[in-house]
Tab-separated table of C-alpha atoms in Angstrom:
chain	number	residue	atom	x	y	z
A	1	MET	CA	97.058	79.594	135.529
A	2	TRP	CA	95.554	81.650	132.767
A	3	GLN	CA	92.113	81.472	134.221
A	4	GLU	CA	93.254	83.873	136.906
A	5	SER	CA	93.634	86.640	134.389
A	6	VAL	CA	90.318	86.184	132.704
A	7	VAL	CA	88.565	89.504	132.879
A	8	GLU	CA	85.566	88.700	130.806
A	9	GLU	CA	85.020	85.653	128.686
A	10	ARG	CA	83.574	86.213	125.282
A	11	PRO	CA	80.143	84.601	125.187
A	12	ALA	CA	80.257	84.150	121.433
A	13	LEU	CA	83.076	81.687	121.725
A	14	LEU	CA	81.176	79.575	124.176
A	15	ASP	CA	78.390	78.705	121.795
A	16	GLY	CA	78.414	74.972	121.185
A	17	LYS	CA	81.631	74.484	123.123
A	18	SER	CA	82.319	73.664	126.679
A	19	ARG	CA	83.465	76.441	128.933
A	20	ALA	CA	86.766	74.730	129.588
A	21	GLN	CA	87.669	74.732	125.882
A	22	SER	CA	87.214	78.437	125.364
A	23	PRO	CA	90.433	80.410	125.403
A	24	PRO	CA	90.747	82.944	128.178
A	25	VAL	CA	90.791	86.658	127.522
A	26	LEU	CA	94.215	87.691	128.711
A	27	ILE	CA	93.736	91.422	128.455
A	28	GLN	CA	91.087	93.924	127.516
A	29	VAL	CA	92.380	97.146	126.083
A	30	PRO	CA	89.916	100.006	125.914
A	31	LYS	CA	90.121	102.601	123.207
A	32	VAL	CA	92.162	105.615	124.200
A	33	HIS	CA	92.456	109.081	122.747
A	34	SER	CA	96.032	110.211	122.683
A	35	ARG	CA	96.458	113.781	123.892
A	36	LEU	CA	99.506	114.353	121.755
A	37	ARG	CA	97.538	114.143	118.558
A	38	GLY	CA	96.432	117.751	118.705
A	39	ARG	CA	99.636	119.093	120.196
A	40	ALA	CA	101.358	121.932	118.429
A	41	GLY	CA	104.298	120.729	116.441
A	42	HIS	CA	102.982	117.206	116.146
A	43	GLN	CA	102.845	116.563	112.454
A	44	PRO	CA	100.981	113.440	111.483
A	45	SER	CA	102.742	111.366	108.926
A	46	ALA	CA	101.500	111.855	105.415
A	47	THR	CA	101.482	108.113	104.904
A	48	TYR	CA	99.006	107.492	107.685
A	49	ARG	CA	96.922	110.627	107.336
A	50	PRO	CA	93.335	109.475	107.591
A	51	ARG	CA	91.366	109.946	104.459
A	52	PRO	CA	88.435	112.309	104.640
A	53	ARG	CA	85.272	110.395	105.045
A	54	ARG	CA	83.493	110.071	101.766
A	55	ARG	CA	79.934	111.229	102.013
A	56	ARG	CA	77.329	109.208	100.184
A	57	LEU	CA	73.866	110.276	99.317
A	58	ARG	CA	70.953	108.248	100.470
A	59	ARG	CA	70.214	105.160	98.487
A	60	GLU	CA	66.867	106.450	97.221
A	61	VAL	CA	68.475	109.666	95.994
A	62	ARG	CA	71.237	107.780	94.271
A	63	MET	CA	68.705	105.512	92.562
A	64	ALA	CA	66.614	108.483	91.416
A	65	LEU	CA	69.659	110.279	90.040
A	66	SER	CA	70.805	107.232	88.157
A	67	VAL	CA	67.337	106.657	86.661
A	68	PHE	CA	67.085	110.316	85.668
A	69	GLY	CA	70.515	110.264	84.045
A	70	LEU	CA	69.815	107.056	82.200
A	71	GLY	CA	66.447	108.354	80.975
A	72	SER	CA	68.005	111.574	79.737
A	73	LEU	CA	70.608	109.633	77.861
A	74	ILE	CA	68.058	107.400	76.182
A	75	ALA	CA	65.787	110.341	75.305
A	76	SER	CA	68.622	112.291	73.725
A	77	GLY	CA	69.558	109.245	71.702
A	78	VAL	CA	66.011	108.792	70.442
A	79	ILE	CA	65.722	112.475	69.458
A	80	LEU	CA	68.993	112.429	67.587
A	81	ALA	CA	68.088	109.227	65.795
A	82	SER	CA	64.756	110.664	64.642
A	83	GLY	CA	66.539	113.577	62.982
A	84	LEU	CA	64.118	116.119	64.284
A	85	PRO	CA	66.709	118.800	65.112
A	86	CYS	CA	68.448	118.444	61.723
A	87	ARG	CA	65.341	118.783	59.502
A	88	PRO	CA	63.257	121.563	60.931
A	89	LEU	CA	61.138	122.207	57.810
A	90	ARG	CA	59.789	118.698	57.880
A	91	SER	CA	58.211	119.458	61.147
A	92	GLU	CA	54.787	121.013	60.825
A	93	VAL	CA	55.322	123.114	63.874
A	94	THR	CA	58.584	124.532	62.552
A	95	ARG	CA	57.070	125.294	59.183
A	96	VAL	CA	54.231	127.279	60.725
A	97	ALA	CA	56.728	129.172	62.854
A	98	VAL	CA	58.853	130.094	59.818
A	99	ASP	CA	55.816	131.315	57.889
A	100	LEU	CA	54.795	133.501	60.756
A	101	TRP	CA	58.283	134.971	61.014
A	102	GLU	CA	58.484	135.772	57.308
A	103	GLY	CA	55.133	137.532	57.417
A	104	THR	CA	56.315	139.645	60.275
A	105	PHE	CA	59.488	140.561	58.372
A	106	GLN	CA	57.535	141.735	55.321
A	107	ASP	CA	55.224	143.799	57.466
A	108	ARG	CA	58.187	145.551	59.042
A	109	ASN	CA	59.706	146.392	55.640
A	110	ALA	CA	56.434	147.846	54.507
A	111	SER	CA	56.220	150.054	57.561
A	112	VAL	CA	59.701	151.516	56.868
A	113	PHE	CA	59.816	151.864	53.064
A	114	GLY	CA	56.193	152.044	52.229
A	115	ASP	CA	54.711	149.939	49.471
A	116	SER	CA	57.674	150.383	47.073
A	117	ASP	CA	60.567	147.993	46.905
A	118	PRO	CA	63.855	149.911	47.364
A	119	LEU	CA	65.876	147.370	45.454
A	120	SER	CA	63.891	147.559	42.247
A	121	ASP	CA	62.751	151.160	42.246
A	122	GLY	CA	64.300	154.072	40.680
A	123	ASP	CA	66.376	156.946	41.373
A	124	PRO	CA	68.131	156.709	44.728
A	125	PHE	CA	69.721	153.379	44.062
A	126	ALA	CA	70.012	153.396	40.238
A	127	ILE	CA	73.413	152.493	38.719
A	128	GLU	CA	74.397	154.029	35.384
A	129	LEU	CA	76.684	152.249	32.950
A	130	HIS	CA	78.724	154.554	30.635
A	131	PRO	CA	80.065	153.226	27.279
A	132	PRO	CA	83.877	153.369	26.762
A	133	VAL	CA	85.354	156.495	25.123
A	134	ILE	CA	87.157	155.845	21.845
A	135	VAL	CA	90.104	158.276	21.242
A	136	PRO	CA	90.987	158.843	17.618
A	137	ASP	CA	94.590	158.720	16.411
A	138	ALA	CA	95.806	156.829	19.452
A	139	VAL	CA	99.188	155.211	19.175
A	140	PRO	CA	99.638	151.975	20.995
A	141	VAL	CA	102.422	151.780	23.593
A	142	ALA	CA	104.833	148.981	22.983
A	143	PHE	CA	106.388	147.627	26.144
A	144	PRO	CA	109.399	145.494	25.627
A	145	GLY	CA	108.677	141.871	26.105
A	146	TYR	CA	104.960	141.912	26.433
A	147	LEU	CA	101.916	143.733	25.280
A	148	LEU	CA	98.993	144.645	27.386
A	149	PRO	CA	95.528	144.689	25.974
A	150	GLY	CA	94.444	148.239	25.129
A	151	ASP	CA	97.992	149.516	24.792
A	152	GLU	CA	97.113	151.030	21.470
A	153	ARG	CA	95.178	153.681	23.285
A	154	GLU	CA	98.168	154.988	25.254
A	155	ASP	CA	99.951	158.193	24.465
A	156	SER	CA	103.014	157.777	22.242
A	157	ARG	CA	105.105	159.954	24.530
A	158	HIS	CA	104.960	157.308	27.205
A	159	ALA	CA	106.266	154.653	24.953
A	160	GLY	CA	109.144	152.761	26.471
A	161	SER	CA	108.724	154.203	29.982
B	1	MET	CA	110.613	71.453	110.991
B	2	ARG	CA	110.365	71.987	114.699
B	3	GLU	CA	112.967	69.281	115.331
B	4	VAL	CA	115.358	71.101	113.007
B	5	GLU	CA	114.835	74.341	114.882
B	6	GLN	CA	115.408	72.671	118.211
B	7	ALA	CA	118.626	71.139	116.890
B	8	LEU	CA	119.717	74.533	115.621
B	9	ALA	CA	118.920	76.075	118.972
B	10	ARG	CA	121.095	73.481	120.696
B	11	VAL	CA	123.949	74.198	118.296
B	12	TYR	CA	123.711	77.932	118.739
B	13	ALA	CA	123.449	77.583	122.478
B	14	ARG	CA	127.042	76.341	122.533
B	15	ARG	CA	128.329	79.384	120.665
B	16	GLU	CA	129.086	82.830	121.964
B	17	PRO	CA	126.098	85.147	122.105
B	18	ILE	CA	125.809	88.329	120.063
B	19	GLU	CA	127.209	91.316	121.899
B	20	PRO	CA	125.967	94.504	120.309
B	21	ARG	CA	127.951	97.590	121.116
B	22	THR	CA	126.440	100.025	123.514
B	23	GLY	CA	126.627	103.763	123.705
B	24	SER	CA	124.529	106.729	124.547
B	25	GLY	CA	120.890	106.421	123.660
B	26	VAL	CA	120.359	103.638	121.184
B	27	ALA	CA	123.370	101.446	120.597
B	28	ARG	CA	124.038	99.118	117.710
B	29	ALA	CA	126.701	96.797	116.554
B	30	MET	CA	129.389	98.050	114.206
B	31	PRO	CA	127.700	98.632	110.866
B	32	HIS	CA	128.731	96.670	107.851
B	33	PRO	CA	130.711	98.792	105.353
B	34	HIS	CA	128.037	98.226	102.723
B	35	PHE	CA	125.228	99.190	105.057
B	36	ARG	CA	125.737	102.492	106.812
B	37	ILE	CA	123.183	102.632	109.562
B	38	ALA	CA	121.790	105.943	110.734
B	39	GLU	CA	121.965	105.877	114.507
B	40	PRO	CA	118.646	106.907	116.027
B	41	ARG	CA	118.943	108.904	119.235
B	42	GLY	CA	115.959	107.265	120.841
B	43	LEU	CA	112.817	105.419	120.009
B	44	ALA	CA	109.867	107.622	119.179
B	45	TRP	CA	107.025	105.822	120.863
B	46	PRO	CA	103.600	106.512	119.407
B	47	ALA	CA	101.283	108.711	121.403
B	48	THR	CA	98.697	105.926	121.558
B	49	VAL	CA	101.187	103.635	123.253
B	50	ARG	CA	101.981	106.283	125.850
B	51	ALA	CA	98.315	106.944	126.422
B	52	LEU	CA	97.607	103.237	126.856
B	53	GLU	CA	100.470	102.953	129.281
B	54	ARG	CA	99.269	105.944	131.232
B	55	GLU	CA	95.631	104.947	131.467
B	56	HIS	CA	95.711	101.144	131.455
B	57	GLY	CA	99.279	100.326	132.367
B	58	LYS	CA	98.256	97.892	135.097
B	59	ARG	CA	96.655	95.538	132.637
B	60	PHE	CA	99.830	95.339	130.606
B	61	GLU	CA	101.912	94.851	133.745
B	62	LEU	CA	99.711	91.911	134.665
B	63	LEU	CA	100.040	90.365	131.236
B	64	ALA	CA	103.802	90.880	131.276
B	65	ASP	CA	104.055	89.089	134.599
B	66	GLN	CA	102.042	86.197	133.250
B	67	LEU	CA	104.205	85.883	130.163
B	68	LEU	CA	107.341	85.836	132.296
B	69	ARG	CA	105.819	83.188	134.534
B	70	LEU	CA	104.951	81.122	131.491
B	71	ARG	CA	108.503	81.430	130.270
B	72	ASP	CA	109.909	80.276	133.592
B	73	VAL	CA	107.491	77.392	134.056
B	74	GLU	CA	106.913	76.113	130.536
B	75	HIS	CA	110.001	77.550	128.795
B	76	ARG	CA	107.974	79.345	126.159
B	77	LYS	CA	110.080	82.181	124.907
B	78	LEU	CA	108.718	82.937	121.446
B	79	ILE	CA	105.229	84.385	121.694
B	80	LEU	CA	103.383	85.214	118.491
B	81	PHE	CA	100.791	87.963	118.485
B	82	THR	CA	98.455	87.537	115.592
B	83	SER	CA	94.977	88.621	114.610
B	84	CYS	CA	92.310	87.707	112.143
B	85	HIS	CA	92.498	90.883	110.078
B	86	ARG	CA	94.397	94.130	109.911
B	87	ALA	CA	93.747	97.249	111.978
B	88	GLU	CA	92.743	95.352	115.075
B	89	GLY	CA	95.296	97.080	117.300
B	90	ARG	CA	97.814	94.263	117.316
B	91	THR	CA	100.994	96.275	116.860
B	92	THR	CA	99.974	98.930	119.375
B	93	LEU	CA	99.191	96.254	121.929
B	94	VAL	CA	102.516	94.509	121.340
B	95	LEU	CA	104.437	97.775	121.616
B	96	THR	CA	102.794	98.653	124.927
B	97	LEU	CA	103.384	95.161	126.241
B	98	ALA	CA	107.018	95.293	125.152
B	99	ARG	CA	107.508	98.480	127.148
B	100	ALA	CA	106.052	96.781	130.201
B	101	LEU	CA	108.349	93.793	129.726
B	102	ALA	CA	111.347	96.030	129.190
B	103	ARG	CA	111.029	97.356	132.726
B	104	ARG	CA	111.648	93.868	134.089
B	105	PRO	CA	114.920	92.029	134.315
B	106	GLY	CA	115.952	89.994	131.328
B	107	ARG	CA	116.439	90.729	127.666
B	108	THR	CA	113.301	91.278	125.687
B	109	LEU	CA	113.202	91.345	121.906
B	110	LEU	CA	110.400	92.629	119.735
B	111	ILE	CA	110.371	91.289	116.177
B	112	ASP	CA	108.361	92.736	113.345
B	113	ALA	CA	107.158	89.521	111.765
B	114	ASP	CA	104.254	91.044	109.881
B	115	LEU	CA	105.647	89.878	106.591
B	116	THR	CA	102.874	91.297	104.433
B	117	GLY	CA	102.609	94.741	106.009
B	118	PRO	CA	105.352	95.639	108.484
B	119	MET	CA	104.448	98.601	110.666
B	120	LEU	CA	106.923	98.540	113.519
B	121	SER	CA	109.656	100.646	111.955
B	122	ARG	CA	107.125	103.213	110.773
B	123	LEU	CA	105.419	103.500	114.116
B	124	LEU	CA	108.743	103.901	115.911
B	125	GLU	CA	110.061	106.194	113.141
B	126	LEU	CA	112.973	103.898	112.458
B	127	GLN	CA	114.662	103.877	109.096
B	128	PRO	CA	116.568	100.612	109.091
B	129	ARG	CA	119.072	100.026	106.349
B	130	VAL	CA	119.252	96.376	107.337
B	131	GLY	CA	116.212	94.451	108.463
B	132	LEU	CA	115.076	90.982	109.268
B	133	ASP	CA	114.381	90.397	105.590
B	134	ASP	CA	118.019	91.128	104.748
B	135	VAL	CA	119.203	88.803	107.482
B	136	VAL	CA	117.032	85.914	106.354
B	137	GLN	CA	117.227	86.348	102.593
B	138	ASP	CA	120.600	87.984	101.961
B	139	ASP	CA	122.615	86.642	104.870
B	140	ALA	CA	123.226	90.102	106.287
B	141	PRO	CA	124.719	90.041	109.790
B	142	LEU	CA	122.077	89.824	112.472
B	143	ALA	CA	123.846	92.353	114.657
B	144	GLN	CA	123.334	95.030	112.033
B	145	ALA	CA	119.600	94.593	111.962
B	146	LEU	CA	119.124	94.574	115.740
B	147	VAL	CA	118.183	97.910	117.239
B	148	GLU	CA	119.281	98.016	120.839
B	149	ALA	CA	117.418	100.733	122.674
B	150	GLN	CA	119.461	101.028	125.803
B	151	ASP	CA	117.282	103.663	127.440
B	152	ASP	CA	114.218	101.549	126.912
B	153	HIS	CA	115.989	98.298	127.794
B	154	LEU	CA	114.500	96.747	124.715
B	155	SER	CA	115.741	95.241	121.475
B	156	ILE	CA	113.879	95.530	118.223
B	157	LEU	CA	114.309	93.609	115.014
B	158	PRO	CA	112.436	95.490	112.290
B	159	LEU	CA	111.556	94.539	108.749
B	160	ARG	CA	112.587	96.913	105.994
B	161	GLY	CA	109.586	96.148	103.826
B	162	PRO	CA	107.023	93.530	102.925
B	163	VAL	CA	108.300	90.119	101.969
B	164	ALA	CA	107.441	88.935	98.481
B	165	ARG	CA	106.923	85.274	99.349
B	166	PRO	CA	106.047	84.902	103.029
B	167	ARG	CA	105.684	81.140	102.934
B	168	ASP	CA	109.092	80.626	101.365
B	169	PHE	CA	110.496	83.172	103.791
B	170	LEU	CA	109.242	81.233	106.806
B	171	ALA	CA	110.347	77.906	105.347
B	172	SER	CA	113.858	79.115	104.563
B	173	PRO	CA	116.840	77.938	106.584
B	174	GLY	CA	117.763	81.565	107.220
B	175	TRP	CA	114.581	82.073	109.200
B	176	ALA	CA	115.153	78.939	111.273
B	177	CYS	CA	118.765	79.904	111.987
B	178	THR	CA	117.813	83.436	112.933
B	179	MET	CA	115.104	82.288	115.289
B	180	ALA	CA	117.454	79.783	116.878
B	181	ARG	CA	120.092	82.442	117.486
B	182	LEU	CA	117.575	84.862	118.912
B	183	ARG	CA	116.077	82.185	121.113
B	184	ARG	CA	119.503	81.639	122.554
B	185	ASP	CA	120.329	85.305	123.084
B	186	TYR	CA	117.089	86.677	124.487
B	187	ASP	CA	114.914	85.793	127.427
B	188	LEU	CA	111.590	86.626	125.873
B	189	ILE	CA	110.725	87.304	122.239
B	190	LEU	CA	107.507	88.894	121.054
B	191	LEU	CA	106.610	88.445	117.409
B	192	ASP	CA	104.240	90.953	115.874
B	193	GLY	CA	102.948	88.546	113.270
B	194	SER	CA	100.871	88.838	110.150
B	195	PRO	CA	97.099	88.660	110.263
B	196	LEU	CA	95.841	85.167	109.667
B	197	PHE	CA	93.407	86.170	106.942
B	198	THR	CA	94.848	88.796	104.636
B	199	GLY	CA	92.498	89.232	101.741
B	200	LEU	CA	92.460	86.341	99.343
B	201	SER	CA	95.978	85.206	100.104
B	202	ALA	CA	96.649	82.067	102.005
B	203	THR	CA	97.233	82.051	105.707
B	204	VAL	CA	100.720	83.050	106.811
B	205	LEU	CA	101.459	81.238	110.018
B	206	HIS	CA	104.661	81.277	111.988
B	207	ARG	CA	104.959	77.683	113.102
B	208	SER	CA	108.280	78.103	114.858
B	209	VAL	CA	106.796	79.888	117.851
B	210	ASP	CA	106.061	78.468	121.263
B	211	ALA	CA	102.616	79.966	121.718
B	212	ALA	CA	100.279	82.525	120.235
B	213	VAL	CA	98.014	85.265	121.481
B	214	LEU	CA	95.079	86.121	119.261
B	215	VAL	CA	94.305	89.834	119.197
B	216	TYR	CA	90.818	90.743	118.142
B	217	HIS	CA	88.812	93.912	117.740
B	218	ARG	CA	85.791	93.633	119.978
B	219	GLU	CA	83.396	95.267	117.555
B	220	LEU	CA	84.786	94.269	114.172
B	221	THR	CA	85.912	90.685	114.564
B	222	GLY	CA	83.101	88.221	114.561
B	223	GLU	CA	82.619	84.861	116.114
B	224	ARG	CA	83.188	83.019	112.844
B	225	SER	CA	86.557	84.636	112.284
B	226	LEU	CA	87.685	83.853	115.812
B	227	ASN	CA	86.695	80.217	115.593
B	228	ARG	CA	88.348	79.937	112.192
B	229	ALA	CA	91.526	81.488	113.574
B	230	ARG	CA	91.525	78.996	116.410
B	231	GLU	CA	91.225	76.167	113.923
B	232	VAL	CA	94.102	77.529	111.861
B	233	LEU	CA	96.332	77.790	114.908
B	234	GLU	CA	95.386	74.315	116.077
B	235	ALA	CA	96.048	72.886	112.610
B	236	GLY	CA	99.463	74.555	112.591
B	237	GLY	CA	100.351	73.113	115.965
B	238	VAL	CA	100.595	76.507	117.635
B	239	PRO	CA	99.110	76.501	121.127
B	240	LEU	CA	96.794	79.405	121.772
B	241	LEU	CA	97.487	81.100	125.070
B	242	GLY	CA	94.419	83.256	124.972
B	243	LEU	CA	92.718	86.255	123.473
B	244	ALA	CA	93.582	89.905	123.712
B	245	GLU	CA	90.597	92.124	123.226
B	246	THR	CA	91.076	95.606	121.865
B	247	PHE	CA	88.705	98.542	121.649
B	248	SER	CA	86.827	97.284	124.670
B	249	PRO	CA	84.319	99.516	126.389
B	250	ALA	CA	86.011	101.772	128.903
B	251	SER	CA	83.883	100.427	131.723
B	252	SER	CA	85.306	96.901	131.430
B	253	ALA	CA	87.389	96.091	134.461
């Protein structure tokens, strides 16, 4: 009785089996697009909201990116292990660069101040040191409880203030 | 196991059937004081089901007629709809078929027997406080779990959530008793069953059914899976009525 309703038998199921043994296809349901899906006021459930399709780059691009990232990681590890960034003066290139920079700095100073060195030369920047003045007949000030060094040079009228 | 179920069915056949209360819209039995049931006004059928009914309703009418003929001739009342994997359109097909059967005389019951991933209550926007799992595991009254949609002339027995141990659930006496009572009270019962191959877990097969229909996605389900599913059903003693193909090309007659 079911053979009456067979719409289309599935050929894959008939491989290696007799036609009588294959189960009949009772119904074929085509895919439909429900019109209500886009209707105003129809809120799809959050539970069954379809996830946005995740885009993937091509396989070759993904392989190239992974190789590039891995190579960068290994190279940075090798550079750090060699200590090159931490000891610049041991590098010949860095030493030459520093020498060049120092020469340039001295040339600039010479162009501004001339041949003289402003820190060691004379008058504009000279600092004079005056010897302390000794006052005769000075009476030391006695503060109760403690005595400061040099109190003997204070005026006697301020004693006890 | 089958002999026990047949004996239970004979015992329950002598008792009074369940008479759920009716009212406007969806009617239910009196709720248990511990389980206050929110009365739904009507079943919210998914738009896909309505579209299928509108565009390909004749196919479902034909299948409904054949199922009723099979019930009358061979007394097969419990029909399991299963598939190899998930997302093959099984529940949508069963819902559309249930609507076609509901327009015919007789009492039709739709059971959510997808123990690992029940979808029926979500698709119909039901929020059952009592489900089939409560009836089988916790001895909750069956009348509380039954949703009688009077306007749709259809009864639905939803699951509240996934069952932790499907094999123990199906082997429990509560399941056998429930099926025996339902077999007595309804003329045709459609079971929206679990997929046969769900990940790495073992096959969950409802052996207490009279026949099975294997739903398969035309493009996704391969020949190997279909043959394996046939073997599983044969090994479980479940006769395979036939295949139901989903996502067919629109030109197929």
